[in-house]
PDB file of C-alpha atoms and ligand atoms in Angstrom:
ATOM      1  CA  MET A   1      -0.715 -19.303  13.598  1.00 45.00           C
ATOM      2  CA  LYS A   2      -3.023 -18.027  15.896  1.00 51.00           C
ATOM      3  CA  ILE A   3      -4.997 -15.261  14.324  1.00 55.00           C
ATOM      4  CA  ASP A   4      -4.744 -13.159  16.896  1.00 64.00           C
ATOM      5  CA  SER A   5      -1.150 -13.623  18.230  1.00 74.00           C
ATOM      6  CA  ILE A   6       1.858 -12.385  15.822  1.00 86.00           C
ATOM      7  CA  LYS A   7       4.483 -12.240  18.493  1.00 90.00           C
ATOM      8  CA  ASN A   8       6.577 -10.273  15.928  1.00 93.00           C
ATOM      9  CA  GLY A   9       5.292  -9.194  13.168  1.00 95.00           C
ATOM     10  CA  ILE A  10       3.403  -6.426  11.453  1.00 95.00           C
ATOM     11  CA  VAL A  11      -0.865  -5.660  11.203  1.00 95.00           C
ATOM     12  CA  LEU A  12      -2.035  -3.386   7.960  1.00 96.00           C
ATOM     13  CA  ASP A  13      -5.590  -3.213   9.428  1.00 96.00           C
ATOM     14  CA  HIS A  14      -7.980  -0.684   8.647  1.00 96.00           C
ATOM     15  CA  ILE A  15      -7.781  -2.152   4.565  1.00 97.00           C
ATOM     16  CA  THR A  16     -10.814  -1.236   2.225  1.00 96.00           C
ATOM     17  CA  ALA A  17     -12.959  -4.392   1.913  1.00 97.00           C
ATOM     18  CA  GLY A  18     -11.776  -5.727  -1.233  1.00 96.00           C
ATOM     19  CA  ARG A  19      -8.466  -3.795  -1.229  1.00 96.00           C
ATOM     20  CA  SER A  20      -6.476  -7.017   0.548  1.00 97.00           C
ATOM     21  CA  MET A  21      -5.572  -9.011  -2.334  1.00 96.00           C
ATOM     22  CA  ALA A  22      -3.562  -5.659  -3.925  1.00 95.00           C
ATOM     23  CA  ILE A  23      -2.238  -3.984  -1.265  1.00 96.00           C
ATOM     24  CA  TYR A  24      -0.530  -8.248  -0.775  1.00 97.00           C
ATOM     25  CA  LYS A  25       0.662  -8.179  -4.075  1.00 95.00           C
ATOM     26  CA  ASN A  26       1.333  -4.697  -4.516  1.00 93.00           C
ATOM     27  CA  LEU A  27       3.980  -5.124  -1.276  1.00 94.00           C
ATOM     28  CA  GLY A  28       5.273  -9.015  -2.782  1.00 94.00           C
ATOM     29  CA  LEU A  29       4.218 -10.448   0.827  1.00 95.00           C
ATOM     30  CA  ASP A  30       3.669 -13.202  -1.548  1.00 92.00           C
ATOM     31  CA  LYS A  31       7.829 -14.034  -1.534  1.00 93.00           C
ATOM     32  CA  LEU A  32       8.142 -14.255   2.427  1.00 91.00           C
ATOM     33  CA  ASP A  33       8.728 -17.506   3.846  1.00 92.00           C
ATOM     34  CA  CYS A  34       7.007 -15.974   7.277  1.00 91.00           C
ATOM     35  CA  SER A  35       3.194 -16.603   7.939  1.00 92.00           C
ATOM     36  CA  VAL A  36       0.763 -13.909   6.317  1.00 94.00           C
ATOM     37  CA  ALA A  37      -2.794 -13.897   7.199  1.00 94.00           C
ATOM     38  CA  ILE A  38      -5.492 -11.674   5.146  1.00 96.00           C
ATOM     39  CA  ILE A  39      -8.887 -11.632   6.756  1.00 95.00           C
ATOM     40  CA  LYS A  40     -10.924 -10.212   4.960  1.00 96.00           C
ATOM     41  CA  ASN A  41     -14.788  -8.465   5.462  1.00 96.00           C
ATOM     42  CA  VAL A  42     -14.363  -8.710   9.146  1.00 94.00           C
ATOM     43  CA  LYS A  43     -16.713  -5.940  11.246  1.00 95.00           C
ATOM     44  CA  SER A  44     -15.995  -2.635  11.743  1.00 91.00           C
ATOM     45  CA  GLU A  45     -17.925   0.021  13.754  1.00 90.00           C
ATOM     46  CA  LYS A  46     -16.434   2.903  11.731  1.00 86.00           C
ATOM     47  CA  MET A  47     -16.528   1.674   7.761  1.00 87.00           C
ATOM     48  CA  GLY A  48     -19.181  -1.395   7.814  1.00 94.00           C
ATOM     49  CA  LYS A  49     -16.640  -3.918   6.865  1.00 97.00           C
ATOM     50  CA  LYS A  50     -12.406  -4.006   5.926  1.00 97.00           C
ATOM     51  CA  ASP A  51      -9.976  -6.107   5.787  1.00 97.00           C
ATOM     52  CA  ILE A  52      -6.954  -7.021   7.546  1.00 96.00           C
ATOM     53  CA  ILE A  53      -3.666  -8.224   6.913  1.00 96.00           C
ATOM     54  CA  LYS A  54      -0.556 -10.121   9.355  1.00 95.00           C
ATOM     55  CA  ILE A  55       2.413 -10.661   8.978  1.00 95.00           C
ATOM     56  CA  ASP A  56       4.030 -12.876  11.301  1.00 93.00           C
ATOM     57  CA  ASP A  57       7.631 -11.366  10.751  1.00 91.00           C
ATOM     58  CA  GLN A  58       9.333  -8.366  11.528  1.00 86.00           C
ATOM     59  CA  PHE A  59       9.560  -6.702   7.634  1.00 83.00           C
ATOM     60  CA  THR A  60       9.402  -3.329   5.961  1.00 87.00           C
ATOM     61  CA  VAL A  61       6.327  -2.034   5.275  1.00 90.00           C
ATOM     62  CA  ASN A  62       6.378   0.265   1.847  1.00 93.00           C
ATOM     63  CA  LEU A  63       4.295   2.859   2.997  1.00 94.00           C
ATOM     64  CA  ASP A  64       3.949   4.555   0.080  1.00 95.00           C
ATOM     65  CA  VAL A  65       2.317   1.713  -1.733  1.00 95.00           C
ATOM     66  CA  ILE A  66       0.617   1.035   1.998  1.00 96.00           C
ATOM     67  CA  GLY A  67      -0.884   5.540   0.786  1.00 96.00           C
ATOM     68  CA  TYR A  68      -1.547   4.330  -3.458  1.00 95.00           C
ATOM     69  CA  LEU A  69      -3.068   1.829  -3.191  1.00 94.00           C
ATOM     70  CA  ASP A  70      -5.443   2.479   0.620  1.00 95.00           C
ATOM     71  CA  PRO A  71      -4.761   6.329   1.917  1.00 94.00           C
ATOM     72  CA  ASN A  72      -7.219   4.420   4.795  1.00 92.00           C
ATOM     73  CA  VAL A  73      -4.809   2.217   6.424  1.00 97.00           C
ATOM     74  CA  THR A  74      -3.570   1.387  10.104  1.00 97.00           C
ATOM     75  CA  VAL A  75      -0.061   0.307   9.735  1.00 96.00           C
ATOM     76  CA  CYS A  76       0.534  -1.754  13.804  1.00 95.00           C
ATOM     77  CA  ILE A  77       3.796  -2.471  14.964  1.00 94.00           C
ATOM     78  CA  ILE A  78       3.622  -6.140  17.058  1.00 94.00           C
ATOM     79  CA  GLU A  79       6.912  -7.150  19.642  1.00 93.00           C
ATOM     80  CA  ASP A  80       6.893  -9.922  22.389  1.00 92.00           C
ATOM     81  CA  GLY A  81       2.377  -9.631  21.841  1.00 91.00           C
ATOM     82  CA  LYS A  82       2.200  -5.890  22.113  1.00 92.00           C
ATOM     83  CA  ILE A  83       1.746  -2.845  19.685  1.00 93.00           C
ATOM     84  CA  VAL A  84       4.040  -0.964  20.177  1.00 94.00           C
ATOM     85  CA  LYS A  85       3.514   1.253  17.472  1.00 94.00           C
ATOM     86  CA  LYS A  86       0.734   2.273  15.020  1.00 95.00           C
ATOM     87  CA  TYR A  87       0.691   5.006  12.449  1.00 92.00           C
ATOM     88  CA  LYS A  88      -2.014   6.636  10.093  1.00 94.00           C
ATOM     89  CA  VAL A  89      -0.610   6.024   6.300  1.00 95.00           C
ATOM     90  CA  GLU A  90      -0.593   8.990   4.378  1.00 93.00           C
ATOM     91  CA  LEU A  91      -1.521   9.733   0.622  1.00 94.00           C
ATOM     92  CA  PRO A  92       1.391   9.907  -0.766  1.00 96.00           C
ATOM     93  CA  GLU A  93       3.074  12.807  -2.802  1.00 96.00           C
ATOM     94  CA  THR A  94       5.505  10.776  -5.303  1.00 97.00           C
ATOM     95  CA  LEU A  95       5.080   7.281  -6.349  1.00 96.00           C
ATOM     96  CA  VAL A  96       8.517   6.557  -7.483  1.00 96.00           C
ATOM     97  CA  ASN A  97       8.979   3.037  -9.046  1.00 94.00           C
ATOM     98  CA  ILE A  98       5.005   2.556  -7.938  1.00 93.00           C
ATOM     99  CA  ALA A  99       3.386   2.668 -11.062  1.00 92.00           C
ATOM    100  CA  LYS A 100       4.253   2.345 -14.589  1.00 93.00           C
ATOM    101  CA  CYS A 101       3.437   5.321 -17.714  1.00 96.00           C
ATOM    102  CA  LYS A 102       1.274   3.738 -20.090  1.00 95.00           C
ATOM    103  CA  ASN A 103       2.104   6.313 -22.379  1.00 96.00           C
ATOM    104  CA  PRO A 104       3.071   4.599 -24.869  1.00 95.00           C
ATOM    105  CA  ARG A 105       5.001   7.537 -26.294  1.00 96.00           C
ATOM    106  CA  CYS A 106       6.252   8.628 -23.037  1.00 97.00           C
ATOM    107  CA  ILE A 107      10.243   9.255 -22.168  1.00 97.00           C
ATOM    108  CA  THR A 108      10.053   6.156 -19.353  1.00 96.00           C
ATOM    109  CA  SER A 109       8.423   3.947 -22.274  1.00 94.00           C
ATOM    110  CA  ILE A 110      10.772   4.607 -24.420  1.00 93.00           C
ATOM    111  CA  GLU A 111      13.767   5.788 -22.292  1.00 93.00           C
ATOM    112  CA  GLN A 112      13.579   1.612 -19.711  1.00 87.00           C
ATOM    113  CA  GLU A 113      16.375   3.300 -16.951  1.00 93.00           C
ATOM    114  CA  ILE A 114      14.861   6.607 -16.524  1.00 95.00           C
ATOM    115  CA  ASP A 115      12.524   6.460 -12.779  1.00 96.00           C
ATOM    116  CA  GLN A 116       9.330   6.154 -13.067  1.00 96.00           C
ATOM    117  CA  VAL A 117       7.700   8.735 -10.685  1.00 97.00           C
ATOM    118  CA  PHE A 118       4.314  10.516 -10.377  1.00 98.00           C
ATOM    119  CA  VAL A 119       2.713  13.446  -8.903  1.00 98.00           C
ATOM    120  CA  LEU A 120      -0.286  13.804  -6.370  1.00 97.00           C
ATOM    121  CA  THR A 121      -2.339  16.694  -8.377  1.00 97.00           C
ATOM    122  CA  ASP A 122      -5.297  16.411  -6.849  1.00 96.00           C
ATOM    123  CA  LYS A 123      -4.803  15.086  -2.884  1.00 93.00           C
ATOM    124  CA  GLU A 124      -8.936  15.400  -3.281  1.00 93.00           C
ATOM    125  CA  ASN A 125      -9.819  13.253  -5.698  1.00 93.00           C
ATOM    126  CA  HIS A 126      -6.713  10.738  -5.517  1.00 92.00           C
ATOM    127  CA  VAL A 127      -5.679  12.077  -9.230  1.00 96.00           C
ATOM    128  CA  TYR A 128      -1.800  11.061  -9.489  1.00 97.00           C
ATOM    129  CA  ARG A 129       0.292  12.453 -12.812  1.00 98.00           C
ATOM    130  CA  CYS A 130       3.216  10.963 -15.097  1.00 98.00           C
ATOM    131  CA  LYS A 131       5.926  13.664 -14.117  1.00 98.00           C
ATOM    132  CA  TYR A 132       7.661  13.503 -17.275  1.00 97.00           C
ATOM    133  CA  CYS A 133       4.030  13.766 -19.978  1.00 98.00           C
ATOM    134  CA  GLU A 134       1.642  14.433 -17.642  1.00 97.00           C
ATOM    135  CA  SER A 135      -0.866  11.756 -17.852  1.00 97.00           C
ATOM    136  CA  LYS A 136      -2.970  10.208 -15.869  1.00 97.00           C
ATOM    137  CA  LEU A 137      -2.271   7.549 -13.657  1.00 95.00           C
ATOM    138  CA  LYS A 138      -5.641   5.271 -13.689  1.00 85.00           C
ATOM    139  CA  LYS A 139      -4.716   2.471 -10.447  1.00 72.00           C
TER     140      LYS A 139
HETATM  141 ZN1   ZN B   1       3.873   9.645 -18.735  1.00 77.20          ZN
END
């Protein structure tokens, strides 16, 4: 794959330098059959350095996962070699089954069928708390 010539796929741009591997893993990109390129430490006027991920296939990305890991990311949808859609991810208000509560006494640790739900309680500091026991989520 030529890095700059995706025909149909997705580009995740403006990833905070160093976070691309976490996004790659958490989105399950290692399970894809198509080409995936991770470009690290790209020089950026705005950010100094940034990471970029290019996925050479149509793939539905979980925006909540990206938003939780790195709310700076821009998602670009590429069709026929052109950007047809471009948007910024946002810090999600709730995380459902994205992270697990570490509190051993939490109901979600005891009852395995319960959804793992975290609620954004402090937007400025990106703090999420478990909906059930209010434990703070650590990244
Ligand atoms: Zn909990």
